[in-house]
Each structure stands twice: as C-alpha cells, then as structure tokens.
XYZ file of C-alpha atoms in Angstrom:
587
model
C -26.477 148.191 221.965
C -25.178 151.365 220.340
C -21.727 149.832 219.828
C -23.245 146.748 218.232
C -25.385 148.920 215.937
C -22.363 150.933 214.871
C -20.278 147.778 214.235
C -23.005 146.190 212.139
C -23.513 149.380 210.155
C -19.762 149.502 209.312
C -19.819 145.834 208.248
C -22.966 145.360 206.088
C -21.588 142.312 204.200
C -20.330 140.396 207.272
C -16.627 140.496 206.290
C -15.369 141.441 209.798
C -18.148 140.497 212.190
C -19.090 136.797 211.936
C -21.815 135.541 214.349
C -21.311 132.029 215.735
C -24.213 130.240 217.398
C -23.005 128.035 220.277
C -26.227 127.615 222.255
C -29.783 127.026 221.133
C -31.787 130.252 221.236
C -34.011 132.375 218.998
C -31.943 135.269 217.760
C -33.661 138.616 217.769
C -32.972 142.172 216.809
C -30.004 143.077 214.629
C -28.607 139.566 214.261
C -31.799 138.101 212.786
C -30.804 139.276 209.293
C -27.243 137.832 209.531
C -26.161 134.403 208.335
C -24.341 132.732 211.220
C -22.098 129.713 211.737
C -24.110 127.162 213.685
C -22.080 124.936 216.047
C -24.963 123.782 218.226
C -25.065 119.987 218.537
C -21.851 119.436 216.541
C -18.916 117.397 217.767
C -15.447 118.960 217.950
C -14.258 117.928 214.487
C -17.482 119.019 212.810
C -17.537 122.306 214.719
C -13.900 122.990 213.740
C -14.649 122.396 210.061
C -17.813 124.532 210.131
C -15.929 127.370 211.745
C -13.099 127.260 209.186
C -15.558 126.999 206.258
C -17.623 129.862 207.661
C -14.778 132.383 207.739
C -13.488 131.623 204.260
C -13.819 134.635 202.033
C -13.985 132.870 198.636
C -17.260 131.639 197.086
C -18.333 128.318 198.499
C -18.378 125.633 195.842
C -19.457 121.996 196.231
C -16.763 119.407 195.598
C -19.187 117.108 193.702
C -21.836 117.826 191.104
C -25.431 117.644 192.354
C -27.513 114.663 191.243
C -30.009 115.113 188.375
C -33.409 115.792 189.984
C -35.071 112.483 189.125
C -38.356 111.780 190.823
C -38.605 108.899 193.227
C -41.359 106.341 193.565
C -40.757 104.181 190.523
C -44.020 104.871 188.668
C -43.327 108.541 187.891
C -40.989 109.452 185.005
C -38.092 111.842 185.686
C -38.419 115.565 185.096
C -37.523 116.819 181.619
C -35.619 119.874 180.582
C -37.998 122.754 179.681
C -39.019 122.808 176.029
C -38.532 119.096 175.352
C -41.435 117.074 174.010
C -42.922 114.154 175.971
C -41.344 110.785 175.238
C -44.849 109.332 174.827
C -46.707 111.412 172.231
C -48.996 110.320 169.382
C -50.800 113.442 168.171
C -51.805 112.777 164.538
C -51.728 116.485 163.592
C -48.831 118.929 163.306
C -49.187 122.241 165.072
C -51.273 124.694 163.056
C -49.019 127.683 162.245
C -52.110 129.778 161.458
C -53.913 129.186 164.770
C -55.483 132.522 165.721
C -57.226 133.847 168.823
C -59.050 131.584 171.266
C -56.916 132.971 174.105
C -59.880 133.203 176.466
C -61.000 129.659 175.681
C -57.467 128.382 176.087
C -57.196 130.076 179.479
C -60.541 128.656 180.585
C -59.444 125.202 179.511
C -56.109 125.458 181.308
C -57.664 126.794 184.520
C -60.348 124.103 184.549
C -57.862 121.271 184.003
C -55.346 122.651 186.494
C -58.020 122.977 189.172
C -58.289 119.190 189.486
C -54.737 118.098 188.707
C -53.991 116.809 192.212
C -57.024 114.608 192.811
C -58.452 111.467 191.283
C -61.903 110.865 189.877
C -64.303 109.209 192.257
C -64.800 105.479 192.039
C -68.432 106.021 191.086
C -67.387 107.561 187.760
C -69.386 110.664 188.637
C -66.581 113.187 189.297
C -67.152 116.355 191.248
C -67.636 119.595 189.322
C -64.090 120.701 190.138
C -62.458 117.489 188.914
C -64.438 116.652 185.805
C -62.781 116.111 182.439
C -63.272 118.966 179.989
C -65.597 118.400 177.023
C -65.141 120.853 174.138
C -68.352 120.825 172.097
C -69.744 122.746 169.161
C -70.741 122.730 165.522
C -68.720 120.680 163.068
C -65.977 122.903 161.620
C -65.943 125.306 164.580
C -62.400 124.298 165.542
C -62.802 121.863 168.455
C -60.054 119.506 167.318
C -57.723 122.390 166.463
C -58.268 123.832 169.929
C -57.328 120.497 171.518
C -54.261 120.162 169.267
C -53.079 123.686 170.076
C -53.587 123.069 173.787
C -51.475 119.901 173.628
C -48.605 121.649 171.824
C -48.785 124.774 173.945
C -48.609 122.819 177.211
C -46.504 119.873 176.028
C -43.712 120.604 178.508
C -46.145 120.087 181.392
C -46.860 116.454 180.473
C -44.873 113.235 180.258
C -47.596 111.469 178.247
C -49.871 113.017 175.611
C -52.123 110.408 173.986
C -54.694 110.975 171.245
C -57.689 108.620 171.149
C -60.168 108.473 168.272
C -63.497 108.357 170.073
C -65.954 107.964 167.203
C -66.902 104.445 168.370
C -66.207 102.308 171.476
C -64.069 99.939 169.394
C -61.821 102.800 168.254
C -61.528 104.065 171.817
C -60.472 100.657 173.129
C -58.032 100.099 170.258
C -56.268 103.450 170.638
C -56.031 103.148 174.421
C -54.598 99.632 174.104
C -51.819 100.992 171.871
C -50.571 103.050 174.818
C -49.440 99.819 176.510
C -46.492 99.559 174.096
C -44.686 102.837 174.931
C -45.541 102.273 178.598
C -43.828 98.868 178.320
C -46.599 97.169 180.277
C -46.381 93.389 180.795
C -49.878 93.044 179.304
C -48.988 94.845 176.048
C -49.040 91.628 173.990
C -52.190 90.122 175.508
C -54.672 88.830 172.942
C -57.715 90.135 174.800
C -57.928 93.864 174.162
C -59.913 94.655 177.317
C -57.105 93.210 179.466
C -54.642 95.608 177.808
C -57.001 98.580 178.193
C -57.510 97.915 181.881
C -53.753 97.631 182.372
C -53.305 101.027 180.692
C -55.969 102.611 182.897
C -54.381 101.160 186.047
C -50.978 102.484 185.003
C -52.319 105.995 184.363
C -54.027 105.934 187.768
C -50.572 105.604 189.378
C -48.955 108.388 187.358
C -49.368 112.107 186.959
C -48.400 114.612 184.217
C -50.439 112.901 181.499
C -53.020 114.206 179.023
C -55.467 111.935 177.211
C -57.544 113.516 174.427
C -60.706 111.731 173.266
C -61.476 113.263 169.864
C -64.941 113.376 168.282
C -66.759 111.464 171.014
C -70.354 110.600 170.212
C -72.076 109.806 173.501
C -71.016 110.131 177.163
C -71.975 106.501 177.771
C -69.372 105.406 175.190
C -66.583 107.001 177.224
C -67.613 106.175 180.769
C -65.695 102.884 180.948
C -62.568 104.364 179.338
C -61.957 107.523 181.348
C -58.636 107.220 183.209
C -58.498 108.123 186.892
C -55.524 109.668 188.564
C -53.625 112.916 188.613
C -53.708 113.596 184.890
C -55.967 115.509 182.530
C -58.737 114.329 180.214
C -59.908 116.417 177.272
C -62.912 115.486 175.104
C -64.052 116.973 171.790
C -67.613 116.360 170.616
C -70.481 117.806 168.642
C -72.772 116.597 171.394
C -73.365 119.276 174.074
C -74.805 116.822 176.629
C -71.738 116.072 178.781
C -72.578 117.675 182.088
C -73.041 114.380 183.971
C -69.565 113.155 183.027
C -67.481 116.200 182.082
C -67.447 119.956 182.309
C -68.798 121.267 178.961
C -67.000 124.083 177.186
C -69.032 125.534 174.321
C -66.921 126.586 171.324
C -68.518 129.199 169.097
C -67.347 130.664 165.801
C -64.413 133.066 165.893
C -65.066 136.662 166.920
C -65.144 138.820 163.815
C -61.805 140.551 164.460
C -60.056 137.220 164.978
C -61.704 135.808 161.835
C -60.371 138.761 159.824
C -56.902 138.301 161.310
C -56.985 134.597 160.454
C -58.084 135.225 156.848
C -55.355 137.793 156.283
C -52.741 135.503 157.797
C -53.933 132.294 156.126
C -54.257 133.798 152.672
C -50.740 135.226 152.860
C -51.674 138.886 153.190
C -49.638 139.064 156.404
C -46.319 137.292 156.538
C -45.859 137.239 160.304
C -43.553 134.461 161.565
C -45.181 131.610 163.476
C -44.035 128.721 165.589
C -43.093 125.764 163.409
C -45.425 122.790 163.409
C -43.383 120.544 165.655
C -42.123 123.077 168.201
C -43.885 123.369 171.516
C -41.442 125.496 173.490
C -42.080 129.132 174.361
C -45.490 129.484 172.625
C -46.057 132.831 174.319
C -42.870 134.179 172.754
C -43.973 132.950 169.312
C -47.368 134.581 169.710
C -45.764 137.855 170.776
C -43.401 137.750 167.788
C -46.329 137.085 165.455
C -48.310 139.992 166.860
C -45.329 142.335 166.575
C -44.685 141.267 162.986
C -48.366 141.664 162.185
C -48.202 145.244 163.445
C -45.313 145.939 161.098
C -46.914 144.216 158.098
C -48.518 146.677 155.683
C -52.213 145.748 155.460
C -54.423 148.205 153.680
C -57.833 149.194 154.950
C -59.231 147.840 151.706
C -57.779 144.380 152.388
C -59.177 144.436 155.918
C -62.592 145.463 154.584
C -62.533 142.645 152.021
C -61.503 140.173 154.712
C -64.320 141.436 156.927
C -66.909 141.024 154.175
C -65.683 137.481 153.459
C -65.648 136.592 157.170
C -69.254 137.773 157.437
C -70.258 135.707 154.405
C -68.632 132.619 155.924
C -70.160 133.248 159.327
C -66.657 133.334 160.898
C -66.612 129.516 160.867
C -62.969 128.391 161.250
C -63.141 125.479 158.780
C -64.749 127.676 156.124
C -62.132 130.367 156.770
C -59.400 127.727 156.406
C -60.861 126.530 153.092
C -61.106 130.089 151.806
C -57.588 131.018 152.913
C -56.082 127.859 151.423
C -57.894 128.435 148.126
C -56.789 132.075 147.961
C -53.194 131.148 148.737
C -53.127 128.352 146.141
C -54.959 130.190 143.354
C -53.597 133.689 143.849
C -57.053 135.303 143.651
C -57.792 138.268 145.893
C -60.070 138.233 148.918
C -62.595 140.275 146.964
C -62.490 137.921 143.978
C -63.030 134.907 146.221
C -66.020 136.607 147.847
C -67.595 137.289 144.454
C -66.931 133.689 143.395
C -68.365 132.328 146.644
C -71.616 134.218 146.175
C -72.229 132.473 142.863
C -70.378 129.151 143.261
C -70.492 128.431 147.000
C -71.525 124.794 146.520
C -68.320 123.893 144.688
C -66.127 126.003 146.977
C -67.519 124.497 150.193
C -66.787 121.045 148.804
C -63.257 122.037 147.746
C -60.737 120.428 150.129
C -58.209 122.825 151.661
C -54.584 122.264 150.733
C -53.706 121.169 154.271
C -53.317 118.017 156.326
C -56.945 118.393 157.430
C -58.921 116.505 154.772
C -62.479 117.456 155.735
C -64.464 120.220 154.096
C -67.460 122.111 155.380
C -69.705 120.053 153.113
C -68.301 116.635 154.093
C -68.136 117.537 157.795
C -71.855 118.194 158.011
C -72.862 115.480 155.550
C -71.702 112.948 158.148
C -74.070 114.522 160.685
C -76.977 114.539 158.237
C -76.472 110.847 157.495
C -76.289 109.979 161.194
C -79.558 111.821 161.876
C -81.288 110.166 158.917
C -80.367 106.764 160.365
C -82.494 107.495 163.464
C -85.746 106.505 161.802
C -88.893 108.579 162.221
C -87.325 111.020 164.688
C -84.391 111.499 162.355
C -86.616 112.287 159.396
C -88.578 114.818 161.459
C -85.299 116.428 162.567
C -84.065 116.812 158.999
C -87.419 118.228 157.939
C -87.211 120.765 160.765
C -83.660 121.603 159.667
C -84.926 122.135 156.106
C -87.461 124.620 157.413
C -84.987 126.493 159.622
C -82.661 126.877 156.628
C -84.903 129.577 155.114
C -85.227 131.922 158.077
C -82.621 134.386 159.296
C -79.923 132.525 161.263
C -80.633 133.976 164.711
C -83.596 134.162 167.102
C -86.139 131.986 165.283
C -89.176 131.801 167.617
C -90.440 128.290 168.299
C -93.988 129.601 168.617
C -93.818 130.869 165.016
C -93.357 127.268 163.830
C -96.286 125.808 165.735
C -98.850 126.021 162.951
C -100.958 123.525 161.092
C -99.087 124.186 157.855
C -95.746 123.345 159.485
C -97.178 120.176 161.032
C -98.374 119.039 157.604
C -95.024 119.826 155.961
C -92.927 118.145 158.647
C -95.482 115.348 159.184
C -95.039 115.909 162.918
C -97.560 117.675 165.101
C -95.889 120.900 166.172
C -98.352 121.085 169.063
C -96.991 117.788 170.376
C -94.172 119.018 172.602
C -92.665 115.543 172.973
C -92.482 115.011 169.201
C -91.044 118.475 168.597
C -88.554 118.085 171.433
C -87.395 114.751 169.988
C -86.714 116.428 166.640
C -84.873 119.307 168.313
C -82.776 117.017 170.511
C -81.257 115.213 167.531
C -80.268 118.485 165.875
C -78.728 119.710 169.130
C -76.973 116.372 169.538
C -74.889 117.215 166.445
C -74.738 120.962 167.255
C -76.499 121.790 163.990
C -78.842 124.137 165.838
C -78.847 125.912 169.153
C -82.033 126.163 171.154
C -82.621 128.213 174.279
C -85.617 129.938 175.850
C -87.919 129.269 172.913
C -85.481 130.495 170.260
C -83.597 128.556 167.580
C -80.284 129.647 166.080
C -78.509 128.043 163.121
C -75.225 128.916 161.449
C -75.629 130.583 158.049
C -73.349 128.036 156.350
C -75.405 125.171 157.773
C -78.373 126.866 156.142
C -76.458 127.131 152.870
C -75.460 123.452 152.856
C -78.984 122.330 153.807
C -80.528 124.410 151.016
C -78.027 123.049 148.511
C -79.047 119.463 149.348
C -82.675 120.058 148.321
C -84.151 119.524 144.887
C -86.308 122.300 143.440
C -89.618 120.816 144.547
C -88.457 120.297 148.123
C -86.972 123.766 148.275
C -90.220 125.364 147.102
C -92.224 123.393 149.666
C -90.126 124.569 152.605
C -89.775 128.149 151.363
C -93.523 128.465 151.072
C -94.016 126.969 154.535
C -91.449 129.345 156.030
C -93.060 132.273 154.215
C -96.479 131.504 155.669
C -94.992 131.056 159.148
C -93.646 134.609 159.117
C -96.672 136.006 157.285
C -99.052 134.597 159.878
C -96.923 135.848 162.760
C -96.148 139.349 161.454
C -98.523 141.912 163.049
C -101.181 143.297 160.697
C -101.123 146.722 162.346
C -97.396 147.156 161.776
C -97.796 150.933 161.947
C -98.956 150.661 165.575
C -96.140 151.326 168.014
C -97.468 148.562 170.292
C -96.584 145.979 167.647
C -93.066 147.222 166.974
C -91.319 144.806 169.338
C -92.850 141.860 167.452
C -92.140 143.510 164.097
C -88.495 144.029 165.022
C -88.189 140.399 166.125
C -89.607 139.103 162.820
C -88.096 141.682 160.463
C -84.971 139.673 159.532
C -86.997 136.486 159.010
C -89.437 138.321 156.755
C -86.563 139.596 154.606
C -85.050 136.129 154.323
C -88.232 134.296 153.314
C -89.468 136.981 150.900
C -86.088 137.109 149.150
C -86.155 133.351 148.570
C -89.849 133.230 147.625
C -89.423 136.079 145.134
C -86.370 134.380 143.628
C -88.275 131.110 143.187
C -91.447 132.868 142.006
C -93.732 131.110 144.506
C -96.667 132.293 146.674
C -96.721 135.788 145.139
C -99.748 137.061 147.063
C -98.291 136.052 150.451
C -94.900 137.439 149.446
C -96.319 140.829 148.431
C -98.473 141.001 151.564
C -95.469 140.359 153.854
C -93.340 142.889 151.966
C -96.094 145.446 152.529
C -96.255 144.705 156.237
C -92.508 145.007 156.720
C -92.410 148.185 154.615
C -95.226 149.677 156.711
C -93.249 149.027 159.887
C -90.094 150.585 158.425
C -92.104 153.573 157.149
C -93.334 154.337 160.658
C -89.782 153.982 162.002
C -88.684 156.614 159.425
C -86.602 154.109 157.440
C -88.053 155.729 154.343
C -85.648 154.623 151.608
C -85.836 150.989 152.697
C -89.625 151.126 153.024
C -89.885 152.604 149.516
C -87.818 149.744 148.051
C -90.021 147.094 149.710
C -93.265 148.777 148.626
C -91.935 148.863 145.045
C -91.110 145.130 145.204
C -94.610 144.357 146.487
C -96.181 146.469 143.736
C -94.180 144.699 141.014
C -95.222 141.256 142.321
C -98.927 142.171 142.547
C -98.961 143.802 139.093
C -97.375 140.678 137.592
C -99.777 138.406 139.437
C -103.119 140.267 139.261
C -102.726 142.893 136.538
C -102.633 146.701 136.865
C -106.133 147.306 138.284
C -106.433 144.843 141.165
C -107.317 146.083 144.701
C -103.965 144.727 145.947
C -102.262 147.014 143.440
C -104.306 149.961 144.731
C -103.089 149.168 148.260
C -99.482 148.985 147.096
C -99.453 152.257 145.142
C -101.279 154.065 147.941
C -98.635 152.950 150.449
C -95.865 153.855 148.036
C -97.395 157.308 147.573
C -97.294 157.913 151.320
C -93.568 157.133 151.528
C -92.819 159.266 148.435
C -94.679 162.157 150.040
C -92.590 161.851 153.208
C -89.451 161.691 151.070
C -90.474 164.982 149.430
C -91.130 163.504 145.974
C -94.543 165.146 145.663
C -95.174 164.681 141.902
C -94.658 160.896 142.097
C -96.634 160.730 145.330
C -99.569 162.500 143.697
C -99.442 160.128 140.714
C -99.582 157.119 143.068
C -102.540 158.510 145.017
C -104.480 159.306 141.826
C -103.851 155.808 140.495
C -105.042 154.253 143.758
C -108.230 156.350 143.725
C -108.854 155.369 140.106
C -108.583 151.658 140.883
C-alpha cells in the first residue's frame, strides 16, 4: 500500500501509471479518483483500440463534429442559440427603454410561472394554486401592460412562442388566438369557422412547451375560461378586475415606490442619460440593467433636481402613466421639472389629457374615461357607483371609513340607502371591478389622480353638492371633545379628511358654518397635541369664515377668538392673546 501511495503521489496527472480495468469490480481507495481504461466486456479488437487510445498523450479529439442538439418528438421546436428571439412572436409594443424598478414584482411573476412549468392545467379548468395562470391586476395606468411587455422581452430566450392576445372581448380573444394557426402552420389555419381554428391552436399548444400567451386587458374571468391553453407553457393575464382567484393567481400591481418614481422621472425627462437596452433586444437584460445603474451613478444629478422630481412624483401619486406623460412632456418642451409641477397645479386637466410622445396612445384621462363609461352602462348600480366615486373624490385618498359614509345625507345624495349593505356592496363591487377604488376592512382608498379626474368631470352644481355632503360626513364624525385624549385616535384618523373637505368647501364658498366648525375642531385637536402653529392657522381660517358669514359680534366669532387667544398665549404672544380674550368677553 505504501508503494502504491508513493507511486500515485509522484504521478498526479496519470502520465506514467495508467489503470486498466479487466474485471468487473467496485474500485476503492486511491484508484477511485483516477480515470481508467475499461476493457470489461469488450472483444479483442475493441479492447486493443481502447488500450491504444487510452495511453495516447495528445488531447483526444472526435473525428466528426457533434450533431446540433435538436429536440426529438416532432411537436417540440429545436433549441435556439442564447439571445435569439422566438420565431413566433407578435408583441405589438417595443421594449420600453425607460422601464424602471418592479424587480420584486418581476421576480414574483417569474417564480410563480416557473413553479408550474412542467404540469398541465386540470381538465376541469380549475387549476391548482401552484399551476394557475398569473393575473396582473390594478388601476388603469399603473403599468400592468408594461410589466407584461418587459417580462416577455426579459425572458424571450426561454420561449419558442410568445403570443399577445387582446382580451377586451371574447371575439377579440378568439380572433387573436386563431391568428396563431398561421405561424404554427396548422392544417386548420384556413378553416372558415373560427372556433375550429382556435381549438386547433389550443390542441397544438397542449402538445408543446416553452410558450407564453399573454391575454391583455381581460374583462371577466368567464370570458377567458374557454380560451386558456393547457400544457407546459405559461399564461399571463392583465386586467383591471381583481377577481381572478378562481381561475388564476392574482398579482396586485400598485403605483411605483417613491424612489423608483423619482428615478423614472429623472430618466424619462432626460435628466439622466444612462444607456438602456434598445427596444428590440432581449438578450442579457441583467447586463443592461447593471450598465444603466452604473451610468446613473456617474450621471451628475443635483439634489435640487431630485427634490423637484420627488415633489412632482408626489403630486402625480407615483402613477406610471402619469409619470410617463410628465416625462414625455418635459423632454419635448424643454421645461424643467419644477416648471412642469407649477403648470400641473394650475392646468392639470389639459396636461392629463395631453398624449405622451410615445407609442402608447392612452392618457390618464382617456384610460379612466373608458372605465367610467363602462360603469355608467350598468344601469342603476352603475349610477350609484359613480355617485359614490364622486363622493370619495373629495376626501383624503387613504383610509376613508365606510361607517363615516353611512348617513342619511349621503343616502339622499347618492339615492342609495347607505344602511342597505347589499346596495352599498353592489356600488363598491363595480368600482373595485375597474380598480378605481380599493376596499378592505371597512376602509376605502382611491388614487389622488382618480380623484382629480373625477372632480374635473363635474359641473359646478354637482361639485358643490358632493363637497357639502363630504363636509357633513366628516363634521358629523369628528369628535366634539377633540381636546380629550380619549378621542385622539378618532381625530387622527379623520384629520386628513377634514383638511381635504374644508379646503374644497372654503374654495367654493359653501356651507360656511359647517366649514368653520370643523376647522375649529381640528385646530382644537392640534392645539392639544402641541401643533401650535398649525392650530393657530386653522383657528384664523375659522374666524375669517365666521366673521364674513355672521358679522363681528356673533357667538361663533366669540368662540373662534377665544380659541385663537389660547393658542397665542401658548405661543408666547401675550398682547395678541389678551386682545382676543377681551374681544371674546365683550361679545
């Protein structure tokens, strides 16, 4: 054993000591790591050749080139070289060179699709949770279609077929699926009856793998049920409708995180000139992203530009379509981010209707107008839904309590009993169907730009009606004893809504007494929380409204100046505080 160990140690590459296996056995010990010449089972001529080949010192080289690794089985296309696009591809959009962020969503989407790539949907059309198609849903303009497009380009090398289907109506679905029969060269491609062609396409996909079918802008799950392909491919659905759980795995797409929205605005408006992958290139997307990030680090962006981009992103609610419109406008017009923000605050109606200078023709205004029209076509329930949307447009965007809306005044305005849970639920369901509102655990949420568009659609009379209703909702709900610590949780919950409705009511000059009363209540809460400067400003607004409404000597004015005096005293402005107290006593 020692001699063998020494010999092997002197010959680590096997130049001198060549093991030859002549009987069948399991080698152990030192020889296990050596490559040996195997003569077991060979005839004399074969053994001779193996022995001669095995002791040759030059690199072994095959005498013929290996065959190209085509797949077998007939129905499966051959493998492609990495980076080449699928032969069957009909995406109607080029790759977006300004696509930003969404890495977590993209990873979730990839993991979910990959989890079921080796199994077919069940014959009952109710796939298991692991194998369901993926349904990207969210508000119009939130970037669902762009996410699907980016996914297709980023993973193009993994598919042999990528097919885009317009899913707005069943007839469009059938027509676009039938078109796939041509590149597949199916015998049924020229059949007159469209359903025959569609079924042939679905049967063909069931026998293949490495395909991706994207159903864009689907309305209802029932519209897609008959058209979902089975097999070892992937199905991706985009929709405003969140109700896909029975047929697909829903993936909720929200607005961009603020940092990503800022990055997108800077990039889209031309502030950063980082290189991006060209529209038609799908190879090495990770490398392109890394290059873009590195270039972005080197690009000189001032803090002021980032601050302006942040303020604009906040104003636009980080909605991707609105950010795209703003960036395109800034790039085309040459205005600064700050100038656009100032223009938006005074001329948002025209800017939201201004089409971006891109291949994507929709604007924020037109995108949601389609949803409004579809809801209006639903008869009585549709009208109630739009009325509810009108009301929600005047609160703060987040955490609007359902219980705050369940008042007689709201029922009269909406012409739907807010105490009738079925009627209210029907109105809510339509708004959720188009992702215009979110509703969970008794709280509504609505995007600030949806609110802006909804308000812009109203005439003056309608606007005043809903502002006054919203004002009274908050006024009735806001605790009277707002200086009592036990009410502070409710005050904090309603604070933002009170600011929103009083701002609009004061601007329109309606319901002055209710407006001043609510301003007083909010100011009292802030006073007790030591937000003295803000409380002072609200008390002064309430005083100005009551003086204009009731004159200088009304009891409401006495209340206002007395409250104002208390805040001035705590601020250390004793002369003005004394003047307020004396005036209150006089009244």
